[in-house]
Coordinates of C-alpha atoms in Angstrom, one line a residue:
X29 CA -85.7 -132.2 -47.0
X30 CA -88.5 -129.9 -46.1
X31 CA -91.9 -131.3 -45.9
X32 CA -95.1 -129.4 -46.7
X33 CA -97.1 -128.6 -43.4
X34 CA -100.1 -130.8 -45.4
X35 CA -103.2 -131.1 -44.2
X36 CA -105.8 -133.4 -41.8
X37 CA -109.2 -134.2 -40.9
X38 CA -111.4 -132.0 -39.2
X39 CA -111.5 -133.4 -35.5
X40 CA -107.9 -133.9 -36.2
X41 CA -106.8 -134.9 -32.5
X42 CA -110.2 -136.9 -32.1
X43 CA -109.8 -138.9 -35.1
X44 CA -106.2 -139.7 -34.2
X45 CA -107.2 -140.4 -30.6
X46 CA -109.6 -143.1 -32.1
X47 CA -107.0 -144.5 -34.2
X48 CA -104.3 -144.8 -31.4
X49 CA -106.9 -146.7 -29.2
X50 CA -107.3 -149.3 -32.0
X51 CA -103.9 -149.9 -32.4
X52 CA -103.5 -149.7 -29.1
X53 CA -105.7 -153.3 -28.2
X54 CA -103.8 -154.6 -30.9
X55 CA -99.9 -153.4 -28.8
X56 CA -101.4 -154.3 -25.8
X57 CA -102.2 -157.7 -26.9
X58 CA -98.8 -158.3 -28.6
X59 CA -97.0 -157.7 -25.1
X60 CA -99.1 -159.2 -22.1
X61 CA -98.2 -162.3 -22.5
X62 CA -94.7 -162.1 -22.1
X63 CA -94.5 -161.7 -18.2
X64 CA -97.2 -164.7 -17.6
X65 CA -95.0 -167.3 -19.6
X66 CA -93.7 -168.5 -16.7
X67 CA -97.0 -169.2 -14.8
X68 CA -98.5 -170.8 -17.8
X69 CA -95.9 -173.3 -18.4
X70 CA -95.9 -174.2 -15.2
X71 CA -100.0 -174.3 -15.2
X72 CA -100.0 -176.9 -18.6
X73 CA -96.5 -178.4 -17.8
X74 CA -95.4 -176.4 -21.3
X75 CA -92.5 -177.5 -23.2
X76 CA -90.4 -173.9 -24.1
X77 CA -91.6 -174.5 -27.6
X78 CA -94.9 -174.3 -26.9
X79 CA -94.3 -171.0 -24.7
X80 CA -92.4 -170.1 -27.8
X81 CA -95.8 -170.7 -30.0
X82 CA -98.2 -168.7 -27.4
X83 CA -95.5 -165.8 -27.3
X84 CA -95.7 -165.3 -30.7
X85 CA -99.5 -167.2 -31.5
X86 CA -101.0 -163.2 -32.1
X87 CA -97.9 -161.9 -33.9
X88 CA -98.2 -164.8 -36.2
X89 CA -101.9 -163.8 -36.6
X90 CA -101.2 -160.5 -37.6
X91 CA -98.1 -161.5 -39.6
X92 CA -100.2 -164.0 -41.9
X93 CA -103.4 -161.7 -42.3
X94 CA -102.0 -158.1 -42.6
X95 CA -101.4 -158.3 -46.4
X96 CA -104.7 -159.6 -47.3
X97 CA -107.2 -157.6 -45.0
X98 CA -104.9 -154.4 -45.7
X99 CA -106.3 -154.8 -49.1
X100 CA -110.0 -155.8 -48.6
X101 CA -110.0 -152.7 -46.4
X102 CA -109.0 -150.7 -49.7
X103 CA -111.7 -152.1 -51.6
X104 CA -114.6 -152.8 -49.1
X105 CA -114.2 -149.8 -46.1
X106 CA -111.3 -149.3 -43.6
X107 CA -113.9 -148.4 -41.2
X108 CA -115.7 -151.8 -41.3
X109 CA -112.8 -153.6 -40.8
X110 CA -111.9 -151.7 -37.8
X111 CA -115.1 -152.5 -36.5
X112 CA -115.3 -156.2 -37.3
X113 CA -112.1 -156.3 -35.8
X114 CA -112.6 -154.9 -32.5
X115 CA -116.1 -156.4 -32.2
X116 CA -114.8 -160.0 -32.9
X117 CA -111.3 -159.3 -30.4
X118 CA -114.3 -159.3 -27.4
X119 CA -115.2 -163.0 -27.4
X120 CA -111.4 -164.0 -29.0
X121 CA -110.0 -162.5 -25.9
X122 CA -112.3 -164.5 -23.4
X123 CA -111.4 -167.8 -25.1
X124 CA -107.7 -166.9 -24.2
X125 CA -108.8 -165.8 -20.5
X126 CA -110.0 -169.3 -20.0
X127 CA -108.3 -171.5 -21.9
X128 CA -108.5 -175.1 -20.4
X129 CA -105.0 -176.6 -22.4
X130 CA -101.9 -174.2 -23.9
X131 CA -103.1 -175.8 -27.3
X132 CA -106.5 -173.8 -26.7
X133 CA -104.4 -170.7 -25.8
X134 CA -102.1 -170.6 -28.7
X135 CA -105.3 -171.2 -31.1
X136 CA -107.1 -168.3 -29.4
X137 CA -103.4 -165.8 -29.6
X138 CA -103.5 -166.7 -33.3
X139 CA -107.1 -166.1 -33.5
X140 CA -106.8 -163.1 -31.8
X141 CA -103.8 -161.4 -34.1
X142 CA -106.2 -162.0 -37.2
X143 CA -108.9 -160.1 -35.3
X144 CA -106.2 -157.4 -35.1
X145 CA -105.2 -158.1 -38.5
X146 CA -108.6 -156.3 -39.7
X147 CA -108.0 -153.3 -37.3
X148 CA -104.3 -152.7 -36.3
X149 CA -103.3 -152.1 -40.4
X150 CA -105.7 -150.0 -41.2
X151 CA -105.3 -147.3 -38.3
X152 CA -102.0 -146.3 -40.8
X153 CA -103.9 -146.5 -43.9
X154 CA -106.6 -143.8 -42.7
X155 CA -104.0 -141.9 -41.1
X156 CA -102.1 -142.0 -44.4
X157 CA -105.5 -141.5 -46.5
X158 CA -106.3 -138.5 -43.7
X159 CA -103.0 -136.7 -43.4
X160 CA -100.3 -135.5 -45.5
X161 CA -97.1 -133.7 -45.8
X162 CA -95.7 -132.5 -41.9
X163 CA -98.9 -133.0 -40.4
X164 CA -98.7 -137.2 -41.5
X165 CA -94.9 -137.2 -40.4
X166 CA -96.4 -136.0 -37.0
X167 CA -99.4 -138.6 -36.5
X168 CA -97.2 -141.0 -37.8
X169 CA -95.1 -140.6 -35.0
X170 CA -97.5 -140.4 -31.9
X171 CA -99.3 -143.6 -33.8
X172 CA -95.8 -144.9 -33.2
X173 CA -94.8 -143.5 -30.1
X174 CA -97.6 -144.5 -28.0
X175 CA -98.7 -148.2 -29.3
X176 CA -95.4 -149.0 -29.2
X177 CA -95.5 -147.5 -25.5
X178 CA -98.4 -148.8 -24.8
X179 CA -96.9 -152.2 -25.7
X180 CA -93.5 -152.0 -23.5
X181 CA -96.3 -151.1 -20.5
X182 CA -98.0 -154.5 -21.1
X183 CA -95.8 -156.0 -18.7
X184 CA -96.2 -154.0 -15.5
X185 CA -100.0 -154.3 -16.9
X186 CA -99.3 -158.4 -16.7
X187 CA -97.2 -158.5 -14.1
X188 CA -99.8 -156.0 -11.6
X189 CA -102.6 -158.6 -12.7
X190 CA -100.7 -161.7 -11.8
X191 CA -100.3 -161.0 -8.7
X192 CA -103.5 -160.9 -7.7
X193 CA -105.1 -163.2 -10.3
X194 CA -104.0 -166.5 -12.3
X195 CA -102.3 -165.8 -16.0
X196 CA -105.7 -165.5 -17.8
X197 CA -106.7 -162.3 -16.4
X198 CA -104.2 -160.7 -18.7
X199 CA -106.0 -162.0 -21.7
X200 CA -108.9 -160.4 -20.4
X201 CA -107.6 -157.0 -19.7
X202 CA -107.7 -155.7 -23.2
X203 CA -111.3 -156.2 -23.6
X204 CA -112.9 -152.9 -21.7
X205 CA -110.2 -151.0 -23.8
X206 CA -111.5 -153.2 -27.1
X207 CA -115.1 -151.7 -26.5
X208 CA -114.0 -147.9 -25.9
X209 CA -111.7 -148.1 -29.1
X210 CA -114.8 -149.8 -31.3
X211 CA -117.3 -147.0 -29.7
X212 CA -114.5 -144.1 -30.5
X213 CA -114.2 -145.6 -34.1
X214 CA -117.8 -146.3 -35.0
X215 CA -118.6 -142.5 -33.9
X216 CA -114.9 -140.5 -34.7
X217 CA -113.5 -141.9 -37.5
X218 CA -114.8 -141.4 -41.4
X219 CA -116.0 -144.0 -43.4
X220 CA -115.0 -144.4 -47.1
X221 CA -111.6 -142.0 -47.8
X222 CA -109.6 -142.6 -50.9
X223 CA -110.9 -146.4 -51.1
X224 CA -110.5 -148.5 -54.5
X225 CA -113.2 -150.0 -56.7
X226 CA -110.8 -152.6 -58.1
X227 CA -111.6 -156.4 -57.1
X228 CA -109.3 -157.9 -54.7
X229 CA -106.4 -160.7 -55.2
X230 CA -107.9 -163.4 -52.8
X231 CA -105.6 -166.3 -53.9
X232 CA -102.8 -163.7 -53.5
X233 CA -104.2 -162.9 -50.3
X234 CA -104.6 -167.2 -49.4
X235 CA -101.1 -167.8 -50.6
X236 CA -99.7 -164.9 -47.9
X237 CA -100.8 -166.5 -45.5
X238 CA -99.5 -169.9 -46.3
X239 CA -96.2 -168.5 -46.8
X240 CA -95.9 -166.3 -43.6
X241 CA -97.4 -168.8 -41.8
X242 CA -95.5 -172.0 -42.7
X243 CA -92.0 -169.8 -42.2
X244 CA -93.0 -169.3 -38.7
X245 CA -94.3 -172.7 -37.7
X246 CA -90.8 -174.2 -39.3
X247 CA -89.0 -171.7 -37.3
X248 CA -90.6 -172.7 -34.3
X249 CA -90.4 -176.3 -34.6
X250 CA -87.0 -176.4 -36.1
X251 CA -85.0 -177.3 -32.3
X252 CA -87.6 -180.0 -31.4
X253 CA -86.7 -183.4 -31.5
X254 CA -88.6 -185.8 -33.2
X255 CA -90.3 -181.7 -35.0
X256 CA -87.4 -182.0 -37.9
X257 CA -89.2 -183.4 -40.5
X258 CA -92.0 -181.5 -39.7
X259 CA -90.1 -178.0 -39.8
X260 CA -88.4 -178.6 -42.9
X261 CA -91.7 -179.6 -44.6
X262 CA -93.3 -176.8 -43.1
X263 CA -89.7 -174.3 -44.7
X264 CA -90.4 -176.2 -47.6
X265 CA -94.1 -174.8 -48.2
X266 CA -92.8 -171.3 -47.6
X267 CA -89.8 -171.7 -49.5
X268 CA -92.4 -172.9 -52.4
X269 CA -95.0 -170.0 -51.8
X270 CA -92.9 -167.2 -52.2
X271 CA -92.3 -167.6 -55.7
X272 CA -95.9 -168.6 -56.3
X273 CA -96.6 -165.2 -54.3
X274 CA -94.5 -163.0 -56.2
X275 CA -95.6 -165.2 -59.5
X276 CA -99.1 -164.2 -58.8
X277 CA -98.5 -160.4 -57.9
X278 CA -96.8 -160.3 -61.3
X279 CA -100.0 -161.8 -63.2
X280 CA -103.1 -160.7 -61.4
X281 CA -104.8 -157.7 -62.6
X282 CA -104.4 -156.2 -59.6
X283 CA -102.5 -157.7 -57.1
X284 CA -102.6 -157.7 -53.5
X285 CA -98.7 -156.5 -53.5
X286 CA -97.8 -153.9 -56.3
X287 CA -94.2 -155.1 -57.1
X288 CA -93.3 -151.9 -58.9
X289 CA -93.8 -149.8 -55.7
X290 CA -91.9 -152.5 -53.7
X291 CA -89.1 -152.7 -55.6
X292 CA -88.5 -148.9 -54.6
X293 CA -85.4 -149.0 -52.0
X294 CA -87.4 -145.9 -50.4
X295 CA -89.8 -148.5 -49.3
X296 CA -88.5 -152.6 -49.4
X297 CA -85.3 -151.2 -47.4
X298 CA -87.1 -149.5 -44.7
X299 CA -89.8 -152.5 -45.1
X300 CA -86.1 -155.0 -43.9
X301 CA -85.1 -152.2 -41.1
X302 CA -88.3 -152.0 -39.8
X303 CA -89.2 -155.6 -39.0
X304 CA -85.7 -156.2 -37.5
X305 CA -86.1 -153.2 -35.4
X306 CA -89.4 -153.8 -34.2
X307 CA -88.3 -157.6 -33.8
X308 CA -85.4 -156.6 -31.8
X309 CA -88.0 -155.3 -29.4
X310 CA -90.2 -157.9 -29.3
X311 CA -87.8 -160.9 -29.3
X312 CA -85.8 -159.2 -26.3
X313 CA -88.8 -158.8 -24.4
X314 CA -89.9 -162.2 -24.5
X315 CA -86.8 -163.4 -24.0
X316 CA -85.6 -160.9 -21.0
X317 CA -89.3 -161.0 -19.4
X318 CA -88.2 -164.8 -19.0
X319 CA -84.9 -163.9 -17.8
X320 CA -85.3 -162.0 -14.8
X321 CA -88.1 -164.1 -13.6
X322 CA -86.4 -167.3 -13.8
X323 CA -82.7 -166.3 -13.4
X324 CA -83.0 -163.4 -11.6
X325 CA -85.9 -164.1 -9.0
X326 CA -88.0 -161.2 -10.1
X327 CA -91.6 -161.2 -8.7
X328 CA -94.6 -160.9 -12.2
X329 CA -94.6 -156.8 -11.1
X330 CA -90.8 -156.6 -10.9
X331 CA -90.4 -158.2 -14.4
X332 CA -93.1 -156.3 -15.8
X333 CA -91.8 -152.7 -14.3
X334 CA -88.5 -153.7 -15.3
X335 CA -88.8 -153.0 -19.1
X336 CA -90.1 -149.5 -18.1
X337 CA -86.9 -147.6 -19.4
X338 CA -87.4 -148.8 -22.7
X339 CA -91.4 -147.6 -23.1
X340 CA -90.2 -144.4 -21.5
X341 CA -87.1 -143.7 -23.7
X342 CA -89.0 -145.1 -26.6
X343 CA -92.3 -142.6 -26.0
X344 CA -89.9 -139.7 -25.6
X345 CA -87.5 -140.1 -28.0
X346 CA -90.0 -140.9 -31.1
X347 CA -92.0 -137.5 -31.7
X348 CA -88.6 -135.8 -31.8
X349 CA -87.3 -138.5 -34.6
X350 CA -90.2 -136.8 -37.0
X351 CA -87.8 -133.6 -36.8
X352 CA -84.8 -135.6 -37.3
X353 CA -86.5 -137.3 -40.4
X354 CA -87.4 -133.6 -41.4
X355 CA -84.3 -132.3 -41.1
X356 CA -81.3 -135.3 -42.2
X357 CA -83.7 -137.8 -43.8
X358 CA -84.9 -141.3 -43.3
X359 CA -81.8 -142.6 -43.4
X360 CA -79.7 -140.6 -40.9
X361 CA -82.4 -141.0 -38.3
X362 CA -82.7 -145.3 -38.7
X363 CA -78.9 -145.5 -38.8
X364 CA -79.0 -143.7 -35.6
X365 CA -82.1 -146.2 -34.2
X366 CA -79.7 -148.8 -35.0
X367 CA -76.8 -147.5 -33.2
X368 CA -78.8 -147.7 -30.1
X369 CA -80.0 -151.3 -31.2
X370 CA -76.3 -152.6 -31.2
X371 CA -75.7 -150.5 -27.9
X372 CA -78.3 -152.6 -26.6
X373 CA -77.4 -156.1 -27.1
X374 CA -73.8 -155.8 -26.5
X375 CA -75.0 -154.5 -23.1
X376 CA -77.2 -157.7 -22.6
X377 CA -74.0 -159.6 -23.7
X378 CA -71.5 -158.3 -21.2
X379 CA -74.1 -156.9 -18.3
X380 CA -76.4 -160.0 -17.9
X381 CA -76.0 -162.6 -16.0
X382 CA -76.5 -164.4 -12.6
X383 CA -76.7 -161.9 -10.0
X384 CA -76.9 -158.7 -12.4
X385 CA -77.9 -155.4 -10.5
X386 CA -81.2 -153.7 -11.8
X387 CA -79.2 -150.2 -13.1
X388 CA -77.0 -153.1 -15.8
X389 CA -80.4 -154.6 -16.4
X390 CA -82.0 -150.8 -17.6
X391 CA -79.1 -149.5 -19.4
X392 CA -80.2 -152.0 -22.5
X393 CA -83.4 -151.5 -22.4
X394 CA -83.0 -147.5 -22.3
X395 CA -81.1 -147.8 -25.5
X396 CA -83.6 -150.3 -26.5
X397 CA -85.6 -147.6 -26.3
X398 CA -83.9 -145.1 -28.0
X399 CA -83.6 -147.3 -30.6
X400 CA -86.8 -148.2 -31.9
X401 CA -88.3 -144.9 -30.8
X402 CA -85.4 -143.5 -33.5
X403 CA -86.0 -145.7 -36.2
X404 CA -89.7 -147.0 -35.8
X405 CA -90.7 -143.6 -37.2
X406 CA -88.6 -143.6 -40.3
X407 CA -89.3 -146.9 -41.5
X408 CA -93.3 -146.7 -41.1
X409 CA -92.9 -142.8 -42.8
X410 CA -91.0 -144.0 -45.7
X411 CA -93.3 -146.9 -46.1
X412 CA -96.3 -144.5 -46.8
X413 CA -94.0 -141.8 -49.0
X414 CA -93.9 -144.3 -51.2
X415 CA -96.8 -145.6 -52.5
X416 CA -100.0 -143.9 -53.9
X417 CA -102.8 -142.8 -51.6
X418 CA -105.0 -145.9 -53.2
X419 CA -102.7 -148.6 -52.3
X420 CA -102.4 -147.2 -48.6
X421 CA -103.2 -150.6 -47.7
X422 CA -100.5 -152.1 -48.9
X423 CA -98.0 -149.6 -47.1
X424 CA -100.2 -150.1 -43.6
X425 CA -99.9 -153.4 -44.3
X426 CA -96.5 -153.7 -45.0
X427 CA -95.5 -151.2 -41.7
X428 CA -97.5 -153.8 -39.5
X429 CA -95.5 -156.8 -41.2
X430 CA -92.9 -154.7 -39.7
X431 CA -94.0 -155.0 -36.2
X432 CA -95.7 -158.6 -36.5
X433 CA -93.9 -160.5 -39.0
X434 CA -90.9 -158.6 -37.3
X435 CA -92.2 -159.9 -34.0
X436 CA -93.0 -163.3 -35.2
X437 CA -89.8 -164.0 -37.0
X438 CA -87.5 -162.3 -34.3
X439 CA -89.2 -163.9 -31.2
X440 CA -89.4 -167.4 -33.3
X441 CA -85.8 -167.4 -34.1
X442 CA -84.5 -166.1 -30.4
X443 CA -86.9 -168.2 -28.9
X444 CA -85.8 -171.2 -31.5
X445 CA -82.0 -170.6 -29.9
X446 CA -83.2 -170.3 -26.5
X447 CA -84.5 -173.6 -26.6
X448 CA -82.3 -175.4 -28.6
X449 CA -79.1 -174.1 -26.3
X450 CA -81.1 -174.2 -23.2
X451 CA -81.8 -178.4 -23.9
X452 CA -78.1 -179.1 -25.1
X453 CA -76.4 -177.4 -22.0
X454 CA -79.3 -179.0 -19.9
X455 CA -78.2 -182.5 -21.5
X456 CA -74.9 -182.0 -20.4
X457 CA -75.4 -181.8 -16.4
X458 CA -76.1 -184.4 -14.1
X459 CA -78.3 -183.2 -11.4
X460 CA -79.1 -186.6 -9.7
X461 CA -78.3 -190.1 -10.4
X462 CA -81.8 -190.4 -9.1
X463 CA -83.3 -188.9 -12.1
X464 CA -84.5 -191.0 -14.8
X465 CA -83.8 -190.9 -18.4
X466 CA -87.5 -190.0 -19.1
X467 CA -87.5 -187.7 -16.4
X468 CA -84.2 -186.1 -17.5
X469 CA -86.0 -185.4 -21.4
X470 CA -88.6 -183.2 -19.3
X471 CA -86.0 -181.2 -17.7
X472 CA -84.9 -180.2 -21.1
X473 CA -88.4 -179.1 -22.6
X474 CA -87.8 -175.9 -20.5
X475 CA -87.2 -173.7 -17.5
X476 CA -90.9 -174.4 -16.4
X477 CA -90.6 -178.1 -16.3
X478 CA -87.4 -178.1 -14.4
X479 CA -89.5 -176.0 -11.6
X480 CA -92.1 -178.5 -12.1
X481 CA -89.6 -181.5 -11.5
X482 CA -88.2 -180.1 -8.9
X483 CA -91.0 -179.9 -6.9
X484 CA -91.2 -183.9 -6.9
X485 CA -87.3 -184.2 -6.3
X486 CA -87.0 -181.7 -2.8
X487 CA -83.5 -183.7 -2.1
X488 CA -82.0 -182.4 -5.6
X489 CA -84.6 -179.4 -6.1
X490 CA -81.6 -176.9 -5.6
X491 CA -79.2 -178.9 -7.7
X492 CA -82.2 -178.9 -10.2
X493 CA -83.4 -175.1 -10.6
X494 CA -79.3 -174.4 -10.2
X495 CA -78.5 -176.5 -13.8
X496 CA -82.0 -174.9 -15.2
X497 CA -81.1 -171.5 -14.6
X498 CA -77.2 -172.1 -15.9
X499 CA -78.8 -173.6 -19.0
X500 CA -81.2 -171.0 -19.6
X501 CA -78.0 -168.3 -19.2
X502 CA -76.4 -170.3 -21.9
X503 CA -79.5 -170.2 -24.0
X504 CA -80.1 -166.3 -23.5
X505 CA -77.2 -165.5 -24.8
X506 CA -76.6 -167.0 -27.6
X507 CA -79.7 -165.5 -28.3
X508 CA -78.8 -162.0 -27.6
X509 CA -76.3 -163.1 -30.3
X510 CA -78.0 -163.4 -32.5
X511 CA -80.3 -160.4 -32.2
X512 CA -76.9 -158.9 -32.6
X513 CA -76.2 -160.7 -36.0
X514 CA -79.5 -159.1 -37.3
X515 CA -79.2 -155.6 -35.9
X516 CA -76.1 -155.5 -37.2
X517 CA -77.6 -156.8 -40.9
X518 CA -80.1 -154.3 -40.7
X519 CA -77.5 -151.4 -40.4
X520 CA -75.3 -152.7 -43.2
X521 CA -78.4 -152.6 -45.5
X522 CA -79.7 -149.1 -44.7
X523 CA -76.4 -148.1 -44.9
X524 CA -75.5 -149.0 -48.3
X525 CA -78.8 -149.2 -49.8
X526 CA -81.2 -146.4 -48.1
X527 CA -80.8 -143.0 -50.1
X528 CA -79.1 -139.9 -48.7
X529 CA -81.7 -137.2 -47.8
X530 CA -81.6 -135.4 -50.8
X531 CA -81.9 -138.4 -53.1
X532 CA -84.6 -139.6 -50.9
X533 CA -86.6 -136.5 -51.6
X534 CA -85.7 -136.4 -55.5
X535 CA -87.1 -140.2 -55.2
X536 CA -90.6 -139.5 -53.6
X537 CA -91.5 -136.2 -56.0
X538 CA -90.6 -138.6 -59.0
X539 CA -92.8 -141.8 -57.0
X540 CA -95.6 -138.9 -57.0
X541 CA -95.3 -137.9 -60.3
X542 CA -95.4 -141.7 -61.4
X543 CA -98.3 -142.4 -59.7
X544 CA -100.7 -139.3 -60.8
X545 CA -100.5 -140.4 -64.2
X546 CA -101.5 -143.9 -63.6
X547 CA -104.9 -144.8 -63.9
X548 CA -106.9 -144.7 -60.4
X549 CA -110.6 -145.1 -59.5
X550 CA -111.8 -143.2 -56.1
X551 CA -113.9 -140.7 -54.1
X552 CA -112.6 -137.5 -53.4
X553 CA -110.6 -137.2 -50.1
X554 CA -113.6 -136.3 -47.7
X555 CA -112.9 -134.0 -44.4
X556 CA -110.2 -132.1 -45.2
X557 CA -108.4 -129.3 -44.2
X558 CA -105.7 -127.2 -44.6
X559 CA -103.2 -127.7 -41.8
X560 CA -102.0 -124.7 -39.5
X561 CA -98.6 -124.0 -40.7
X562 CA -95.5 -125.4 -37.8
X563 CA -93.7 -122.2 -36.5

């Protein structure tokens, strides 16, 4: 499948600069938290639940708004958004810097992944409105490489920061880069390309939310005790506002979500692959960044330079995947990303453990790497192939439900089988007959508590943190497990249901021809031009 060479703004490289730095607050703030988990559970006392909820408080943000303000940037300015966005991240990010309980700190996360809501999704949608043909492929996949660099560096980011500074500082760190990426986008980046006059689907937009939302809160709650009733109300709701969702997409005059573009397999199958690959990255992390600190011994800069393989493979390999999707298709390159992916967690199955060396600890993460940096190029590309250049909102919007509802849902659900395994297996030992029941119920909560306990039990403290990192091995990996399951899901889908290259490119000059007959209201495309032909 050859693609046209296309075309792109004038200031090409400084509009895509601008765009990158926007979506790179957004990666930044998706990852930092992960290496001070530790230090903040044993700050609030933290129950791993409620680590679970601040891991993935600004994915769920982004998850539950991405739909909605994908489509008010359509109709009301991408640019704006961006700006609102950024702007409002400043004081969002100071809440989370100085958050006096780990309530205040998830509410802030959350708050903070709407603010990125309004910005992260539409850095695609102008780079889809901006470019086209090669030249898109290409910008697709540095916006791809280097956020999703960018975010395996928050780590070594965290990790540097803690140890000179408590955990809030790397809530804080984002905010200098929030400023240079709002004054890069309020002067680089155009205002008004192929937007939409129609009226936005606001109770479409409410009843997103409410679905994403409840799915990820019943996730998380799901292996609390005495949370049951709460998660399965909670599964309930979402279980309930999916149809409602879908019923309303059907009947609004223009819906938030056009169901006949998502019901091409060009773009719902690579919308599946992309949030389990993107997931995979983000569940691992959290989980692993855990890992190493409490099983391992690693210091905050250890844990966070650990997971360097992974941005390094992952920046390298996915400008080169744009060729691959050039040259064998979509489908080829995410079966290959998935390869990698199962490569990956069969290595975390076999190589970690108590006592692993650093080179078992990389491997994974390399083909972690490799993985996403394959496939995370493919699956946002096909998104934005496949719809018309008026509903780019809903593709952006859609590619960033990869990364954040792919982030919530994987971290929830890993982090939902940490906990659970970690408590049973903690049940199970007896660490002191000194230890009361009440006392052995907080030893369960998580890791952090068992440090915390320990402290006030110095006669058993080794007999403690020994049981509390045993238990978290046996939570880990049933965990990795079941990132397995679902990497392993996602390949069986792309394989069977993605089209070959050659049916893929029959598909997207028919989803073109479709859509320039149908009836569309917007500017002319403004700053364009041709782009110089690839040797």
């Amino acid at each position: 499948m050859n693609e046209q060479p296309g075309s792109r703004p004038e200031r090409a490289g400084l509009v895509l600069a601008a765009l990158i730095a926007v979506a790179t607050v957004a990666n930044l703030n998706l990852s930092v938290a992960n290496v001070a988990i530790p230090e903040i559970g044993d700050d609030f006392d933290s129950s791993q639940t409620t680590l679970n909820l601040i891991a993935v408080g600004y994915s769920f943000g982004l998850a539950a708004s991405v739909l909605w303000f994908g489509a008010l940037g359509d109709r009301y300015g991408r640019k704006l958004l961006i700006v609102v966005g950024m702007t409002l991240s400043v004081p969002v990010s100071f809440l989370a810097g100085f958050a006096w309980s780990d309530d205040v700190l998830f509410a802030a996360r959350v708050a903070g992944g709407l603010c990125a809501g309004m910005a992260y999704p539409t850095t695609l949608a102008l780079i889809t409105a901006l470019w086209a043909g090669r030249a898109r492929t290409k910008a697709i996949a540095l916006w791809s490489a280097i956020g999703g660099g960018f975010a395996a560096l928050g780590p070594l980011v965290s990790g540097i920061l803690l140890e000179h500074f408590d955990w809030g500082s790397v809530f804080l760190v984002t905010i200098p880069l929030a400023v240079i990426a709002l004054a890069m986008a309020v002067f680089l980046v155009p205002s008004h390309v192929n937007e939409t006059t129609e009226p936005v689907d606001n109770v479409g937009g409410i009843v997103s939310v409410v679905l994403v939302g409840a799915l990820i809160l019943s996730i998380n709650f799901w292996p609390v005790n005495g949370m049951e009733t709460t998660s399965l109300v909670l599964f309930v709701v979402a279980v309930v506002a999916a149809p409602l969702f879908l019923l309303r997409q059907r009947r609004a005059k223009n819906p938030l979500y056009d169901l006949r573009v998502a019901a091409r397999p060009t773009f719902w199958v690579a919308a599946c692959a992309g949030i389990i690959v993107f997931g995979t990255l983000m569940g691992t992390a959290y989980v692993s960044q855990q890992y190493v600190q409490n099983v391992l011994g690693y210091s905050t800069v250890q844990a966070g330079a650990a997971i360097l393989p992974a941005a390094l493979a992952m920046v390298l390999v996915a400008p080169r995947s744009a060729k691959l999707v050039a040259a064998h298709g979509s489908r080829i390159t995410l079966l290959a990303g998935y390869v990698f992916l199962v490569l990956a967690f069969v290595g975390m199955l076999l190589l970690w453990n108590e006592g692993t060396p650093y080179w078992q600890i990389a491997l994974p993460y390399v083909c972690i790497g490799i993985g996403v940096g394959l496939a995370g190029t493919p699956a946002s590309n096909s998104l934005t192939a496949s719809v018309p250049v008026r509903r780019v909102g809903m593709a952006s919007g859609t590619a960033d439900l990869q990364r954040d509802l792919g982030g919530a849902l994987m971290t929830s659900i890993l982090g939902a089988v940490l906990t659970s395994h970690y408590a049973s297996t903690m049940a199970d030992q007896s660490v002191s007959s000194q230890v009361s029941s009440s006392t052995e119920s907080q030893l369960q909560l998580s890791f952090a508590s068992a440090e915390n306990i320990a402290q006030h039990y110095p006669q058993d403290a080794d007999a403690i943190i020994s049981a509390a990192q045993s238990s978290f091995l046996q939570g880990d990996q049933w965990a990795y497990g079941a990132g397995l399951l679902a990497v392993l899901a996602g390949a069986v889908l792309v394989f069977f249901l993605f089209p070959k290259r050659d049916r893929e490119h029959e598909l997207h000059v028919s989803y073109s021809a479709e859509d320039a007959v149908a009836p569309v209201s917007r500017p002319s495309p403004a700053g364009l031009e041709p782009a110089a032909a690839d040797p």
